[in-house]
XYZ file of C-alpha atoms in Angstrom:
712
model
C 2.290 -39.131 -11.149
C 2.081 -42.975 -10.166
C 0.196 -44.345 -7.089
C 1.748 -45.250 -3.904
C -0.186 -48.563 -3.510
C 2.556 -51.009 -2.392
C 4.021 -53.812 -4.381
C 2.363 -57.065 -3.874
C 5.304 -59.508 -1.758
C 7.516 -56.933 -3.147
C 9.332 -53.178 -1.996
C 7.126 -50.882 0.464
C 5.380 -48.656 -1.708
C 6.844 -45.502 -1.396
C 10.195 -47.390 -2.913
C 7.447 -49.342 -5.718
C 6.885 -44.956 -6.241
C 10.282 -44.487 -6.405
C 11.846 -46.584 -8.369
C 9.099 -46.384 -11.065
C 9.688 -42.308 -11.033
C 13.435 -43.020 -11.596
C 12.604 -45.506 -14.386
C 10.869 -43.133 -16.734
C 12.405 -41.171 -16.404
C 15.469 -42.413 -17.921
C 13.456 -44.195 -20.403
C 12.909 -40.891 -21.759
C 15.737 -39.257 -21.937
C 16.971 -43.002 -23.608
C 13.832 -42.665 -25.927
C 14.653 -39.824 -26.935
C 17.884 -40.823 -28.633
C 16.926 -43.960 -29.339
C 18.333 -44.846 -33.224
C 15.875 -47.889 -34.016
C 13.246 -50.046 -33.111
C 15.409 -52.457 -31.206
C 17.559 -49.649 -28.949
C 13.920 -48.523 -28.019
C 12.710 -51.939 -26.809
C 16.389 -52.418 -25.136
C 15.427 -49.144 -23.374
C 12.297 -50.321 -22.294
C 14.288 -53.508 -20.970
C 16.591 -51.118 -18.808
C 14.228 -48.881 -17.547
C 11.927 -51.546 -15.922
C 15.170 -53.885 -14.150
C 12.964 -52.614 -10.885
C 10.302 -54.831 -11.634
C 12.567 -57.863 -12.400
C 13.263 -60.080 -15.599
C 10.907 -58.450 -17.240
C 10.866 -58.445 -21.246
C 9.401 -56.340 -23.774
C 7.618 -56.807 -27.725
C 7.408 -54.520 -30.250
C 4.247 -55.509 -32.394
C 3.613 -53.226 -35.261
C 0.838 -52.716 -38.032
C 1.827 -53.765 -41.704
C 1.526 -51.648 -44.387
C -1.997 -53.665 -44.851
C -3.516 -52.401 -41.507
C -4.582 -55.705 -41.412
C -2.050 -58.035 -39.711
C 0.745 -57.588 -36.766
C 4.597 -58.420 -37.123
C 6.919 -58.547 -34.116
C 9.271 -55.988 -34.892
C 11.774 -55.722 -31.831
C 12.088 -57.550 -29.000
C 14.101 -57.683 -25.705
C 14.832 -59.424 -22.613
C 12.554 -62.259 -23.598
C 13.906 -65.846 -23.708
C 12.611 -68.947 -26.760
C 9.866 -69.611 -24.234
C 8.276 -66.342 -24.788
C 9.204 -64.517 -27.903
C 6.638 -63.813 -30.424
C 6.309 -66.022 -33.528
C 8.111 -64.952 -36.267
C 5.149 -64.445 -39.047
C 1.921 -62.457 -39.542
C -0.780 -61.659 -36.748
C -4.094 -61.674 -38.908
C -6.403 -58.946 -36.777
C -9.329 -61.363 -37.028
C -7.165 -63.801 -34.755
C -8.173 -64.143 -30.766
C -5.149 -63.290 -29.003
C -4.405 -60.798 -26.672
C -2.000 -58.569 -28.992
C -5.258 -58.359 -31.325
C -7.297 -57.239 -29.211
C -4.849 -54.935 -28.389
C -4.448 -53.781 -31.176
C -7.962 -52.207 -31.315
C -8.030 -50.322 -28.400
C -8.276 -53.286 -25.145
C -5.337 -53.345 -22.488
C -5.166 -56.811 -21.895
C -3.432 -58.080 -18.660
C -2.515 -61.988 -17.590
C -0.996 -64.596 -15.700
C -1.077 -67.772 -17.027
C 0.470 -70.398 -19.771
C -1.278 -69.248 -22.632
C 0.528 -65.823 -23.160
C -0.292 -62.940 -25.122
C 0.219 -64.656 -28.880
C 0.720 -67.959 -29.272
C 3.610 -69.638 -27.746
C 4.844 -73.138 -28.188
C 3.237 -75.854 -26.216
C 4.426 -76.816 -22.520
C 5.715 -73.884 -21.754
C 6.442 -71.782 -18.449
C 3.641 -69.546 -16.407
C 4.411 -66.049 -16.879
C 3.096 -62.234 -16.490
C 2.211 -60.172 -19.498
C 0.293 -56.487 -20.473
C -0.572 -55.832 -24.180
C -0.877 -51.655 -23.785
C -2.192 -50.699 -27.403
C -0.137 -47.722 -28.782
C -1.701 -44.874 -30.158
C -2.646 -44.010 -33.974
C -2.808 -47.500 -34.758
C 0.525 -48.183 -34.426
C 0.310 -51.474 -32.843
C 0.627 -53.454 -29.188
C 3.843 -53.122 -26.502
C 4.322 -55.591 -24.638
C 5.633 -57.042 -21.765
C 6.026 -59.853 -20.041
C 7.903 -61.524 -17.119
C 8.575 -65.214 -16.355
C 7.193 -66.436 -13.362
C 3.421 -66.820 -10.964
C 3.433 -62.919 -9.432
C 1.278 -61.027 -11.697
C 1.847 -57.636 -12.231
C 0.524 -55.416 -9.691
C -1.434 -52.061 -10.253
C 2.078 -49.916 -9.437
C 3.430 -51.967 -12.483
C 0.166 -51.783 -14.472
C 0.251 -48.189 -14.029
C 4.531 -48.108 -14.718
C 3.776 -49.773 -17.892
C 0.905 -47.423 -19.613
C 3.302 -44.501 -19.011
C 5.794 -46.402 -20.685
C 3.238 -47.669 -23.639
C 2.129 -43.673 -24.023
C 5.920 -42.414 -24.345
C 6.981 -45.096 -26.956
C 4.020 -44.297 -28.504
C 5.816 -40.968 -29.291
C 8.801 -42.116 -30.764
C 7.875 -44.748 -32.467
C 6.179 -42.967 -35.776
C 9.780 -41.305 -36.174
C 11.401 -44.679 -36.278
C 9.394 -46.487 -38.322
C 10.038 -43.340 -40.644
C 13.464 -43.659 -40.342
C 13.727 -47.353 -40.503
C 12.021 -46.815 -44.302
C 13.783 -47.627 -47.319
C 14.502 -44.587 -49.533
C 12.862 -44.401 -52.607
C 14.748 -45.924 -55.303
C 16.472 -43.561 -57.916
C 18.682 -44.632 -60.986
C 21.935 -46.020 -60.403
C 24.073 -48.269 -61.231
C 26.374 -50.892 -58.910
C 28.898 -53.604 -60.387
C 27.783 -56.413 -59.435
C 31.226 -58.816 -60.122
C 29.765 -61.139 -61.883
C 31.755 -63.373 -64.601
C 30.552 -65.685 -67.159
C 31.520 -68.793 -68.468
C 31.034 -71.837 -70.504
C 31.363 -75.474 -69.470
C 31.805 -77.983 -72.337
C 30.591 -81.286 -70.454
C 32.369 -83.483 -72.657
C 35.681 -82.032 -72.436
C 35.530 -80.897 -68.599
C 36.949 -77.477 -70.244
C 35.899 -73.342 -69.027
C 35.998 -70.773 -71.420
C 36.119 -67.675 -69.063
C 35.759 -63.509 -68.810
C 38.151 -61.536 -67.099
C 35.213 -61.190 -63.859
C 35.336 -65.136 -64.176
C 38.967 -65.550 -64.090
C 39.546 -62.413 -61.219
C 37.402 -64.370 -58.772
C 39.134 -67.662 -59.202
C 42.074 -65.736 -59.356
C 42.992 -67.284 -62.423
C 46.371 -65.283 -64.956
C 43.244 -64.265 -67.053
C 40.090 -64.820 -69.532
C 40.570 -67.805 -72.307
C 40.331 -71.686 -71.763
C 41.274 -73.938 -68.470
C 40.261 -77.309 -67.699
C 37.810 -77.726 -64.882
C 40.213 -79.422 -62.276
C 42.070 -76.056 -61.841
C 38.949 -74.149 -60.661
C 38.028 -77.495 -58.836
C 41.878 -77.592 -57.494
C 40.840 -74.365 -55.129
C 37.521 -75.890 -53.254
C 38.375 -76.712 -49.468
C 39.266 -80.401 -49.700
C 35.541 -80.811 -47.429
C 33.548 -79.692 -50.131
C 34.679 -81.698 -53.602
C 32.636 -84.422 -52.764
C 29.327 -82.545 -52.902
C 30.391 -80.388 -56.181
C 31.184 -83.935 -57.614
C 27.498 -84.522 -57.061
C 25.925 -81.972 -58.008
C 28.542 -81.771 -61.306
C 26.899 -85.386 -62.061
C 23.665 -84.221 -61.525
C 24.227 -81.103 -64.415
C 25.496 -84.096 -66.750
C 22.129 -85.933 -66.647
C 19.619 -83.745 -66.547
C 18.586 -80.606 -68.303
C 17.504 -77.372 -66.567
C 18.467 -74.225 -64.959
C 20.607 -74.398 -61.121
C 21.962 -72.174 -58.741
C 25.207 -73.677 -57.114
C 26.623 -72.462 -53.941
C 30.174 -72.923 -53.453
C 33.080 -71.566 -51.503
C 36.955 -70.774 -52.587
C 39.832 -71.651 -50.469
C 42.589 -68.634 -50.282
C 45.902 -67.879 -48.804
C 44.547 -66.019 -46.428
C 42.607 -68.605 -44.882
C 38.970 -66.239 -45.563
C 36.760 -68.333 -47.816
C 36.204 -66.732 -51.214
C 31.266 -67.237 -51.431
C 30.839 -67.277 -54.914
C 27.405 -68.375 -56.275
C 26.806 -69.510 -60.135
C 23.370 -69.863 -62.184
C 23.820 -71.934 -65.199
C 21.705 -73.305 -67.769
C 22.375 -76.373 -69.703
C 22.213 -76.115 -74.084
C 22.029 -78.999 -76.285
C 19.410 -81.537 -77.421
C 16.791 -82.319 -75.108
C 16.676 -85.338 -75.734
C 20.575 -86.340 -75.173
C 22.599 -85.367 -72.269
C 23.670 -82.094 -71.325
C 27.041 -81.345 -73.995
C 27.376 -77.323 -72.824
C 26.552 -75.013 -69.526
C 26.549 -71.605 -69.858
C 26.094 -69.463 -67.301
C 27.233 -66.118 -64.503
C 28.755 -66.538 -61.317
C 28.544 -63.931 -58.449
C 31.144 -63.140 -55.526
C 28.444 -63.266 -51.940
C 31.091 -63.229 -49.596
C 30.094 -60.216 -48.519
C 26.336 -60.713 -48.255
C 26.836 -64.271 -46.310
C 29.154 -62.695 -44.115
C 26.633 -60.383 -43.086
C 24.377 -62.974 -42.895
C 26.305 -64.596 -40.388
C 27.008 -61.529 -38.425
C 22.677 -61.422 -37.997
C 22.771 -64.746 -37.553
C 25.411 -64.642 -34.936
C 23.594 -61.580 -33.418
C 20.396 -63.511 -33.089
C 21.808 -66.300 -30.902
C 24.044 -63.886 -28.799
C 20.725 -62.091 -27.582
C 18.791 -65.662 -27.041
C 21.862 -66.383 -25.067
C 21.949 -63.483 -23.810
C 18.116 -63.859 -22.515
C 18.084 -67.542 -21.192
C 21.055 -66.929 -19.080
C 18.893 -64.155 -17.928
C 16.277 -66.347 -17.076
C 19.094 -68.835 -15.739
C 19.909 -66.179 -13.315
C 16.267 -65.217 -12.630
C 16.043 -69.134 -11.570
C 19.124 -69.791 -9.133
C 18.376 -66.621 -7.324
C 15.270 -66.982 -6.207
C 16.537 -70.473 -4.925
C 19.695 -68.914 -3.788
C 19.791 -70.380 0.174
C 22.511 -67.612 0.908
C 24.680 -64.441 -0.310
C 27.424 -66.932 -1.612
C 25.345 -68.977 -3.166
C 23.494 -66.142 -4.460
C 26.851 -64.092 -5.516
C 27.991 -68.177 -6.989
C 24.929 -68.371 -9.639
C 25.215 -64.667 -10.703
C 28.465 -64.759 -11.102
C 27.619 -68.817 -12.933
C 25.394 -67.087 -15.200
C 27.111 -64.268 -16.405
C 30.484 -66.210 -16.992
C 30.238 -66.795 -20.997
C 30.225 -63.075 -21.604
C 33.697 -62.864 -19.303
C 32.620 -62.264 -16.126
C 34.688 -63.945 -13.793
C 35.097 -62.555 -10.154
C 31.824 -60.929 -8.601
C 31.462 -58.894 -4.722
C 28.121 -58.328 -3.071
C 28.486 -55.068 -0.575
C 26.956 -52.465 1.321
C 27.268 -49.052 2.585
C 28.376 -49.185 6.933
C 29.005 -46.327 9.034
C 30.456 -44.455 6.186
C 32.708 -47.141 4.830
C 32.019 -50.757 2.274
C 30.451 -54.036 4.015
C 32.132 -57.290 2.187
C 28.592 -59.242 2.704
C 30.445 -62.298 -0.053
C 32.715 -62.902 -2.959
C 33.078 -65.143 -5.653
C 36.445 -65.289 -7.292
C 38.551 -63.006 -4.673
C 41.810 -64.053 -3.039
C 42.157 -62.995 0.494
C 44.512 -59.666 -1.571
C 42.302 -58.547 -3.283
C 39.301 -59.044 -1.089
C 40.244 -56.587 1.293
C 41.363 -54.287 -0.805
C 37.815 -53.511 -1.584
C 36.464 -54.094 2.121
C 36.204 -50.705 4.674
C 36.574 -48.319 1.927
C 35.456 -44.965 3.147
C 32.249 -44.107 0.186
C 33.938 -40.890 -0.253
C 36.583 -42.198 -1.333
C 36.991 -42.798 -5.763
C 36.190 -46.081 -6.700
C 33.394 -47.715 -8.919
C 32.658 -49.937 -5.963
C 31.979 -46.738 -3.608
C 30.593 -44.647 -6.548
C 27.953 -47.349 -7.324
C 27.288 -47.071 -3.400
C 27.049 -43.580 -3.471
C 25.663 -42.517 -6.690
C 23.347 -44.930 -7.034
C 24.452 -45.215 -10.569
C 25.604 -47.625 -12.544
C 29.950 -47.383 -13.574
C 31.034 -49.314 -16.198
C 35.056 -49.531 -16.571
C 35.799 -51.135 -19.685
C 39.742 -51.448 -19.211
C 42.665 -50.810 -17.451
C 42.989 -47.312 -19.381
C 39.546 -46.017 -18.598
C 39.850 -47.222 -15.070
C 42.980 -44.708 -14.673
C 41.106 -41.985 -16.686
C 38.232 -42.220 -14.302
C 40.486 -42.735 -11.005
C 44.242 -41.934 -11.870
C 45.213 -43.007 -8.198
C 45.002 -46.392 -9.545
C 47.448 -46.286 -11.870
C 50.488 -47.318 -9.727
C 48.424 -50.590 -8.736
C 47.510 -52.059 -12.064
C 50.434 -54.176 -12.384
C 48.870 -55.717 -9.228
C 45.533 -56.374 -10.699
C 43.673 -59.797 -11.855
C 41.254 -58.398 -13.484
C 40.871 -55.632 -16.740
C 36.951 -54.296 -16.917
C 34.812 -53.369 -13.927
C 30.634 -52.815 -13.482
C 29.608 -51.724 -11.211
C 25.793 -51.224 -10.396
C 23.695 -50.488 -7.258
C 20.900 -53.106 -6.000
C 17.503 -52.216 -5.491
C 16.091 -52.748 -2.193
C 13.603 -52.793 -0.056
C 14.376 -51.371 2.274
C 15.100 -47.461 0.841
C 17.043 -46.899 3.989
C 19.456 -49.654 3.141
C 22.221 -49.256 -0.069
C 24.293 -52.102 -1.242
C 25.846 -52.056 -4.633
C 27.619 -55.720 -6.621
C 30.596 -55.217 -8.798
C 31.206 -57.828 -11.818
C 34.895 -58.237 -12.913
C 36.390 -59.455 -15.890
C 39.747 -61.079 -16.948
C 39.766 -58.889 -20.028
C 38.871 -56.064 -21.405
C 35.064 -55.989 -22.041
C 32.908 -53.201 -24.286
C 29.894 -52.491 -22.196
C 27.441 -51.992 -25.017
C 24.458 -51.025 -24.854
C 23.249 -54.745 -24.299
C 25.673 -55.485 -22.135
C 24.406 -52.439 -20.137
C 20.808 -53.600 -20.245
C 21.763 -57.079 -19.127
C 24.371 -55.666 -16.324
C 21.917 -53.577 -15.022
C 18.863 -56.404 -15.364
C 21.238 -58.857 -12.991
C 21.440 -56.516 -10.859
C 17.901 -55.738 -10.160
C 17.549 -59.389 -9.395
C 20.471 -59.335 -7.121
C 18.501 -56.807 -5.575
C 15.232 -58.397 -5.442
C 17.033 -61.635 -3.739
C 19.123 -59.969 -1.711
C 17.007 -59.087 1.084
C 15.763 -62.791 1.432
C 19.262 -63.927 1.517
C 20.385 -62.044 3.898
C 17.269 -62.834 6.314
C 17.967 -66.554 5.691
C 22.053 -66.114 6.645
C 20.622 -64.430 9.735
C 18.469 -66.885 10.567
C 21.669 -69.965 10.139
C 23.639 -67.496 12.078
C 21.455 -67.262 14.969
C 20.417 -71.058 14.927
C 23.859 -72.095 15.123
C 24.701 -69.927 18.011
C 21.562 -71.201 19.882
C 23.229 -74.805 19.135
C 26.592 -74.051 20.603
C 24.708 -72.521 23.661
C 22.955 -75.318 23.796
C 25.641 -78.092 23.836
C 27.407 -78.983 26.944
C 30.013 -75.908 28.524
C 32.399 -78.590 29.914
C 32.559 -82.502 29.991
C 32.752 -84.703 32.722
C 36.123 -85.169 33.875
C 37.394 -89.247 35.360
C 40.875 -90.713 36.009
C 39.872 -93.814 33.568
C 38.203 -92.133 30.716
C 39.122 -89.277 28.940
C 36.010 -87.431 26.442
C 36.488 -84.911 23.940
C 33.539 -83.806 21.270
C 33.397 -81.391 18.674
C 30.411 -79.712 16.619
C 30.795 -78.027 13.164
C 27.434 -76.348 11.621
C 26.525 -76.831 8.245
C 27.791 -74.272 5.353
C 25.984 -71.140 5.430
C 24.135 -71.897 1.930
C 22.684 -74.854 3.560
C 19.633 -75.326 6.322
C 21.762 -75.441 9.784
C 20.673 -78.950 11.416
C 20.107 -80.247 15.176
C 23.217 -82.610 16.003
C 24.254 -82.353 19.470
C 26.392 -85.031 21.715
C 25.996 -84.656 25.990
C 28.108 -86.539 28.460
C 26.767 -86.927 32.423
C 27.188 -89.019 35.330
C 24.564 -91.669 35.625
C 23.012 -92.741 39.620
C 24.872 -95.867 39.444
C 28.147 -94.323 38.558
C 28.424 -95.033 34.976
C 28.605 -92.285 32.380
C 26.524 -91.499 30.013
C 27.692 -90.809 26.104
C 24.720 -89.361 24.082
C 25.066 -88.309 20.322
C 21.845 -87.173 17.913
C 20.238 -85.128 15.308
C 17.055 -83.632 15.468
C 14.940 -82.346 12.251
C 14.107 -79.322 11.329
C 15.985 -76.608 9.851
C 18.076 -73.326 11.365
C 15.886 -72.286 14.580
C 13.472 -75.091 15.106
C 15.757 -77.758 14.954
C 18.483 -75.827 17.603
C 14.950 -75.670 20.186
C 14.167 -79.228 19.483
C 18.284 -80.648 20.006
C 17.735 -78.714 23.055
C 14.510 -79.717 24.688
C 15.522 -83.672 23.610
C 19.038 -83.538 25.776
C 17.453 -81.747 28.888
C 14.473 -84.558 28.761
C 17.328 -87.346 28.192
C 19.188 -86.050 30.927
C 15.710 -85.477 33.461
C 14.966 -89.737 32.695
C 18.445 -89.677 33.047
C 18.022 -89.159 36.525
C 15.620 -91.649 37.123
C 17.454 -94.772 35.527
C 20.496 -95.914 33.829
C 19.069 -97.825 31.369
C 19.561 -96.421 27.977
C 16.566 -97.617 26.592
C 14.202 -96.622 28.732
C 15.248 -92.809 28.443
C 14.539 -93.624 25.037
C 10.796 -95.182 25.515
C 10.562 -92.414 27.636
C 11.729 -89.619 25.432
C 10.239 -91.168 22.233
C 6.815 -91.109 24.348
C 6.743 -87.483 25.193
C 8.090 -86.594 21.727
C 5.290 -88.457 20.014
C 3.018 -87.070 21.983
C 3.916 -83.390 21.777
C 3.999 -84.486 17.408
C 0.414 -86.084 17.858
C -0.754 -82.754 19.300
C 0.313 -80.160 16.438
C 1.212 -82.489 14.108
C 1.153 -79.781 10.781
C 5.035 -78.796 13.531
C 5.763 -82.681 13.415
C 8.851 -83.368 14.286
C 11.743 -86.363 14.572
C 15.141 -87.092 15.813
C 17.917 -90.179 16.047
C 19.397 -90.581 19.268
C 22.128 -93.119 20.195
C 22.933 -93.252 24.412
C 25.559 -95.582 26.141
C 25.951 -96.175 29.758
C 29.731 -96.848 30.562
C 31.363 -98.544 33.494
C 34.892 -96.841 33.203
C 36.172 -99.202 35.602
C 35.101 -102.351 33.963
C 34.790 -101.044 30.387
C 31.312 -102.246 30.177
C 28.930 -100.830 28.104
C 24.957 -100.562 27.378
C 23.581 -98.420 24.600
C 20.960 -97.926 22.304
C 20.261 -96.528 18.903
C 16.600 -94.818 17.831
C 17.713 -95.044 14.024
C 21.118 -93.407 14.553
C 24.232 -94.705 13.064
C 25.858 -97.298 15.771
C 28.936 -96.246 17.391
C 32.445 -97.258 16.168
C 35.008 -99.072 18.104
C 38.512 -98.827 18.071
C 40.266 -101.386 20.114
C 43.934 -102.163 19.172
C 44.707 -103.281 15.206
C 40.900 -102.553 14.476
C 38.174 -100.302 14.021
C 34.076 -102.619 14.642
C 31.076 -101.538 13.928
C 29.315 -103.724 16.527
C 25.788 -105.018 15.308
C 23.302 -103.359 16.856
C 19.383 -103.654 16.816
C 18.044 -100.187 16.138
C 14.774 -98.714 17.090
C 12.773 -96.295 14.743
C 13.276 -92.233 14.931
C 11.907 -90.552 18.163
C 8.586 -89.319 17.649
C 6.758 -91.908 15.229
C 4.943 -94.217 17.682
C 4.786 -93.784 21.408
C 5.346 -97.421 22.229
C 8.505 -98.552 20.327
C 10.920 -100.671 22.336
C 14.774 -99.660 21.834
C 16.831 -102.717 22.607
C 20.040 -102.853 24.577
C 23.954 -103.802 23.064
C 26.224 -105.339 25.700
C 29.873 -105.087 25.076
C 33.187 -104.444 26.845
C 35.255 -101.525 26.006
C 39.256 -102.994 26.827
C 41.477 -100.694 28.581
C 42.703 -98.418 25.984
C 40.130 -98.383 23.873
C 38.305 -96.358 21.444
C 34.543 -95.399 21.241
C 32.988 -92.935 18.739
C 29.401 -92.012 18.145
C 28.926 -89.459 15.193
C 26.470 -88.120 13.478
C 25.814 -88.335 9.251
C 27.044 -85.256 8.263
C 30.606 -86.738 7.738
C 29.051 -90.273 5.974
C 26.041 -88.650 3.935
C 27.799 -86.551 1.848
C 26.379 -85.591 -2.061
C 28.249 -87.250 -4.237
C 29.764 -89.792 -1.735
C 29.019 -93.755 -1.811
C 27.974 -94.255 1.721
C 30.112 -97.567 2.374
C 33.164 -95.113 1.162
C 32.750 -92.160 3.374
C 32.095 -94.732 6.600
C 35.513 -96.554 5.387
C 37.174 -93.679 5.554
C 36.109 -92.713 9.225
C 37.159 -96.026 10.122
C 40.528 -95.447 8.728
C 40.775 -91.862 10.357
C 39.828 -92.831 13.628
C 42.173 -95.881 13.416
C 45.459 -94.071 12.247
C 44.846 -91.320 15.357
C 45.251 -94.814 18.052
C 48.241 -92.851 19.701
C 46.815 -89.270 19.736
C 44.229 -87.265 21.994
C 41.175 -87.237 22.255
C 40.917 -83.616 20.906
C 43.900 -84.173 18.739
C 42.297 -87.279 17.432
C 38.885 -85.424 16.774
C 40.672 -82.449 15.054
C 42.027 -85.120 12.343
C 39.139 -86.494 12.164
C 37.238 -83.960 11.147
C 40.197 -82.286 9.076
C 39.811 -86.117 6.863
C 36.179 -86.629 6.874
C 34.303 -83.491 6.539
C 33.185 -82.421 3.111
C 35.099 -79.281 2.173
C 35.355 -76.618 2.393
C 31.345 -75.907 2.429
C 29.501 -79.322 4.188
C 25.774 -79.390 3.437
C 25.238 -80.389 7.566
C 26.109 -80.216 10.234
C 27.937 -82.418 12.366
C 28.499 -83.370 15.630
C 31.421 -86.194 17.130
C 32.139 -87.727 20.716
C 35.075 -90.181 21.305
C 35.732 -91.736 24.802
C 38.747 -93.099 25.606
C 38.773 -95.530 29.002
C 42.764 -95.090 30.064
C 45.171 -98.254 31.219
C 44.589 -96.534 34.695
């Protein structure tokens, strides 16, 4: 039995033990039917998905018993693949020591075998196979070493692999040659270099689509070459005319079926060696089959490398995702090259599916997978209920497994589905993902292993992302709760405010606004942006709002209020520098009767003033952000807001956006404010935010406060 040791920083111990036991069970069953060595490493990658993105290399002894060679790899990107060359057991590498019976583990940039310089760190384990077979290597990119529970799983995997490798080697060995005849499809020819005429036999004529054996001008054969190849062939003929020797020439013929025929000519010059060659004799072999097979092998290798690179990309994106939506988007982008164009993440909740997030689903199709009873038959619910993968390659397969879907086929936008359980840290919670494909998709063993590995990566990242989403929602709710419930009313001043949180995948900030009467009868208009993320930013925002109100009860001077608030925040930062936070702020003291206003800013964007036919940004002397230096001075600016004029306070969430020039964003804000001159303040703010906020996912939160001085 595997030990119940807890995985460092991973799943709880019981979950690790259960995942390991299930993985070994699947591995034993799959190895029993594996047809070759590549199937062994694919099976190993499939069985250990609960450990993350683990790649495998099977490195076996060559016949001489003194060298090791990588016979099969799976799940390893280019950076971590073993070199395709024999490795002498006398070389000092972990795999050579493991081949002699010593288990070797590590987590570094060096690796268990020679790797390209400048690579990334990876955890690895080189495990000896018994009976002198070689070494099994497991490698996981990243800086987290294999823990004890994972290492014990790897040992068991090596023991199981040892049982089946001899069978694989024996079945892969070439049969002993026996006498036989094989048609080489080889034609003979003579080329007179003086007259450029060919004498050919029947097979040569057949390979070149000539009527039959006989004499032909060389130009008749050259006319059958693809136009792009003709220049190269002419250069080769020039060499043959000038130098004696034996040559091999590979060339193609264009065919009516638009499938080039690949041929190889081996020829020798004859005649006086002191004179230019006069005659060329040789034979031609049809190599079309060999060329196609070589191309297919090369494409298969490129596909395997591409898959491994995509999984590495997904692992990196999943590790950096800051919410379930961003996680799902990263997974869909990483697997788009294989045809996946939509993804749903769901969990079981009170006997039904609860959707966590979707990518590529419209409202109709999102509703179709929401709230399904878990005992209903569907790919997603089966994966959730049984915790087993469900692969549906086509509409026909969907109806065969789930006949009740027959009537809905015309409405389905996708043509293939892969529903897979997500391994989570908490066993009482079950979740699954479902990749959808825009065309039928045959899920071969490598596809299934890839998708199961992707689901494992998603499962490992999902818990962290859901915690992030929960904190984001909590911060937004706290922030909204700390904003004023209502704004002061005055017959000569109409106020409106709005707050828009950032997208769930972004950091929730600390933007806030406030408005309240001052002791001298003026109205205070306040806006600010507290540094920090999530709950910390919301708490700091709440503290600053209360502090500003407290100081405003003793003075109506905006600059004095900022000075005192800054001194308090700076003292707090000096007391606990490891958790120091800053804030920007703008305070306006406005007299609704006269329109005279006085304001001061602490590194905050200046307010915008809208007067008839113009939007102005007043010249402002900004001070430092709150919380840096205790004795910072905050200059005051005095203006007059005419009757009918408006003043807009805003945070940088409307003007500091990715891929947008700040001047362009500010100009857009000016224009939006001017075009709403005749609208009530609340409606004007709605238009401004709809025009200026990035959609649909703003990267930062934003706050606005609009004051309109009426004519009466």
